[in-house]
Tab-separated table of C-alpha atoms in Angstrom:
chain	number	residue	atom	x	y	z
A	1	UNK	CA	-15.792	9.753	3.044
A	2	UNK	CA	-14.765	12.357	5.675
A	3	UNK	CA	-13.078	11.038	8.789
A	4	UNK	CA	-12.316	12.721	12.140
A	5	UNK	CA	-9.974	11.549	14.882
A	6	UNK	CA	-10.467	12.272	18.592
A	7	UNK	CA	-7.337	13.938	20.015
A	8	UNK	CA	-8.005	12.412	23.451
A	9	UNK	CA	-8.557	8.722	22.712
A	10	UNK	CA	-7.843	8.316	19.007
A	11	UNK	CA	-11.383	7.184	18.041
A	12	UNK	CA	-12.057	7.574	14.276
A	13	UNK	CA	-15.498	8.902	13.356
A	14	UNK	CA	-16.647	8.532	9.707
A	15	UNK	CA	-18.970	11.260	8.455
A	16	UNK	CA	-19.672	14.833	9.413
A	17	UNK	CA	-19.675	15.906	13.085
A	18	UNK	CA	-22.687	17.673	14.582
A	19	UNK	CA	-22.414	20.271	17.312
A	20	UNK	CA	-23.902	17.965	19.950
A	21	UNK	CA	-21.674	14.994	18.959
A	22	UNK	CA	-19.753	13.315	21.758
A	23	UNK	CA	-17.065	10.688	21.369
A	24	UNK	CA	-18.498	7.257	22.096
A	25	UNK	CA	-15.287	6.216	23.872
A	26	UNK	CA	-14.217	9.152	26.022
A	27	UNK	CA	-17.385	11.352	25.862
A	28	UNK	CA	-15.435	14.417	24.693
A	29	UNK	CA	-17.189	17.064	22.494
A	30	UNK	CA	-16.778	17.418	18.719
A	31	UNK	CA	-14.328	20.319	19.321
A	32	UNK	CA	-11.539	17.829	20.211
A	33	UNK	CA	-11.808	16.042	16.823
A	34	UNK	CA	-9.500	16.815	13.917
A	35	UNK	CA	-9.970	16.048	10.272
A	36	UNK	CA	-8.034	13.021	9.081
A	37	UNK	CA	-6.421	13.551	5.680
A	38	UNK	CA	-6.161	10.298	3.780
A	39	UNK	CA	-3.131	9.858	1.589
A	40	UNK	CA	-3.416	8.154	-1.756
A	41	UNK	CA	-1.281	5.014	-1.809
A	42	UNK	CA	1.241	4.724	-4.592
A	43	UNK	CA	1.151	1.523	-6.652
A	44	UNK	CA	4.950	1.406	-6.526
A	45	UNK	CA	6.305	2.479	-3.167
A	46	UNK	CA	9.783	2.804	-4.694
A	47	UNK	CA	8.649	5.040	-7.599
A	48	UNK	CA	11.124	7.852	-8.241
A	49	UNK	CA	13.673	6.592	-5.731
A	50	UNK	CA	17.235	5.315	-6.102
A	51	UNK	CA	15.919	1.932	-4.943
A	52	UNK	CA	13.633	1.810	-7.971
A	53	UNK	CA	16.569	2.640	-10.271
A	54	UNK	CA	18.711	-0.062	-8.658
A	55	UNK	CA	15.959	-2.641	-8.927
A	56	UNK	CA	15.368	-1.834	-12.606
A	57	UNK	CA	19.097	-2.149	-13.370
A	58	UNK	CA	19.384	-5.406	-11.405
A	59	UNK	CA	16.440	-6.989	-13.223
A	60	UNK	CA	17.565	-5.793	-16.639
A	61	UNK	CA	21.197	-7.045	-16.379
A	62	UNK	CA	21.800	-10.211	-18.354
A	63	UNK	CA	18.216	-10.290	-19.590
A	64	UNK	CA	18.962	-9.291	-23.193
A	65	UNK	CA	15.653	-8.914	-25.012
A	66	UNK	CA	13.793	-10.563	-22.102
A	67	UNK	CA	13.413	-7.125	-20.463
A	68	UNK	CA	10.868	-6.350	-23.234
A	69	UNK	CA	8.813	-9.477	-22.345
A	70	UNK	CA	5.827	-8.768	-20.106
A	71	UNK	CA	6.388	-9.717	-16.468
A	72	UNK	CA	3.600	-12.295	-16.558
A	73	UNK	CA	5.417	-14.130	-19.358
A	74	UNK	CA	8.709	-14.000	-17.439
A	75	UNK	CA	6.920	-15.368	-14.395
A	76	UNK	CA	5.389	-18.195	-16.371
A	77	UNK	CA	8.834	-18.990	-17.851
A	78	UNK	CA	10.385	-19.041	-14.355
A	79	UNK	CA	7.643	-21.315	-13.008
A	80	UNK	CA	8.181	-23.723	-15.937
A	81	UNK	CA	11.925	-23.886	-15.201
A	82	UNK	CA	11.285	-24.555	-11.525
A	83	UNK	CA	8.764	-27.301	-12.352
A	84	UNK	CA	11.257	-28.922	-14.722
A	85	UNK	CA	13.961	-28.821	-12.025
A	86	UNK	CA	11.629	-30.412	-9.467
A	87	UNK	CA	10.640	-33.126	-11.949
A	88	UNK	CA	14.273	-33.873	-12.611
A	89	UNK	CA	14.930	-34.316	-8.876
A	90	UNK	CA	12.187	-36.953	-8.474
């Protein structure tokens, strides 16, 4: 959906602007509105960065073949270890 932002007050209007449109907040004409370009969000905000490389190296060190195990299985394994530790403490 197309969005426009008022340069005077910042109001965001969704949809096309007509010639007689006026901002509902500051009553300025459609000529003071600019098109808002929406950016697609990346699934991994560290993708392609040195941070991503460092994270991948940190998580793969000492893992052996565990790095090939899906993350959900690693998570379940970690949860099981924590539960066992908590049971041992009680």
